[in-house]
Amino acid sequence: MPERAGSAKRIAVIPGDGVGKEVIPEAVKILKAAASKGGRELALTEFDWGADRYLRDGTTLPADAVEMFRRDFDAILLGALGDPRVPDNRHAADILLGLRFKLDLYANERPCVLFDSRLTPLKSRAEKEVNFYVIRENTEGLYAGMGGFFKKGTPDEIATQEDVNTRKGVERIIRYAFEFARRRGLKRVCMSDKSNALTYGHNLWTRVFAEVRREYGDVEASHMYIDNLLLQMVRDPSQFQVIVTCNLFGDIGSDVGAGLIGGLGLAPSGNIHPGQVSLFEPVHGSAPDIAGKGIANPMGAALAAGMMCEFLGWAAEAKSIEGAVRAAIGEGKTTPDLGGSFTTKQVGEWIAGRVAAHS
Ligand code: NAD
Ligand code: IPM
Ligand code: MN
């Protein structure tokens, strides 16, 4: 995204629910430290959307939100949405999926990069052997919300959920994955689908992939069914560099990938439409099992803020945040999920301090 000379980057901050409200203040602290170190200007605006607000006054995603984000913001930093008091997840679907769909954030980048070999549950794996990116289609598939109930609540009930795959949607995400690989000097793109069973929707993926790969002769293109891909990811992740897949498989695959690098607390993501306002968030959810205890790992949120910096054209700031997270892990300044005894806040402050102290 081109930088506007002299103007601050305008960031919307949505902490959301549960641990989102604990990790986002730390990510913001770290982001501010990076911006200030680099002489960058930030204009942050917080939004209190989430379960509390929804239960109080019914607000999920306000009607003018999408237009506002497009007009007034460069990027959005989000914590997580989900609360046991809202069992149907209505507010989360409206806000999170609403923003992904309505802002047309079609590319969900989910890096699975091992920072320290001690963090992987795999035996004898070096950092460089777990270093891949899941590029998840983010605007259609089984998430399109098309379907319905028939005879709901009766013994004859029927529930349908349509798997929506459009030529445009499939082509642009596959192309994005190849471009992503090229930009980073990566040599391998693996497309994963379930075209042996999903003979219409995923047949489209197979055909489009066969077409698009021809334009990228410099990149090695392969295909794996999703069941085998998840097995291979656990057995030998070093074979992957860029994985491109549909919405649901990308959701599942990125949690498995997070498991390989030390857990969900460490995994960041970017919901991106190149050149337009985009949304950055940790991969994890609101983690009700640990919420309120002050022990959630803020590194996924911090790294998401780092991805946001990169998107905004602040490469040095992105690098500095990632370097500080690596240093925190190296020095054991971590929350209990990574074996440390630091609180969320202590980790956030340590990383922010490190960012401020190092170039
Ligand atoms: P979750 O990601 O919230 O938690 C899964 C496991 O990972 C839990 O054991 C949790 O303690 C752990 N974990 C998550 N974040 C952590 C962190 N920062 N530090 C340390 N450990 C962490 O998934 P879930 O339990 O299936 O879902 C809880 C709620 O979050 C649900 O309402 C779900 O719909 C929602 N959710 C939201 C998002 C999002 O907003 N992007 C993502 C996933 C789940
Ligand atoms: C994620 C989450 C969401 C998803 C849920 C909360 C709808 O799991 O961001 O990974 O499935 O996309
Ligand atoms: Mn998920």
Short mmCIF file of C-alpha atoms and ligand atoms in Angstrom, two decimals, residues 110 136 143 251-252 254-255 283, ligand 3:
data_model
loop_
_atom_site.label_atom_id
_atom_site.label_comp_id
_atom_site.label_asym_id
_atom_site.label_seq_id
_atom_site.Cartn_x
_atom_site.Cartn_y
_atom_site.Cartn_z
CA ARG A 110 -1.42 -17.64 8.11
CA ARG A 136 -6.68 -19.52 3.00
CA TYR A 143 -18.51 -20.03 5.05
CA ASP A 251 -9.13 -22.76 9.02
CA ILE A 252 -8.39 -26.30 10.12
CA SER A 254 -3.79 -23.30 10.17
CA ASP A 255 -4.68 -24.59 13.65
CA VAL A 283 -5.32 -17.07 14.68
MN MN B 3 -9.96 -21.01 13.28
#
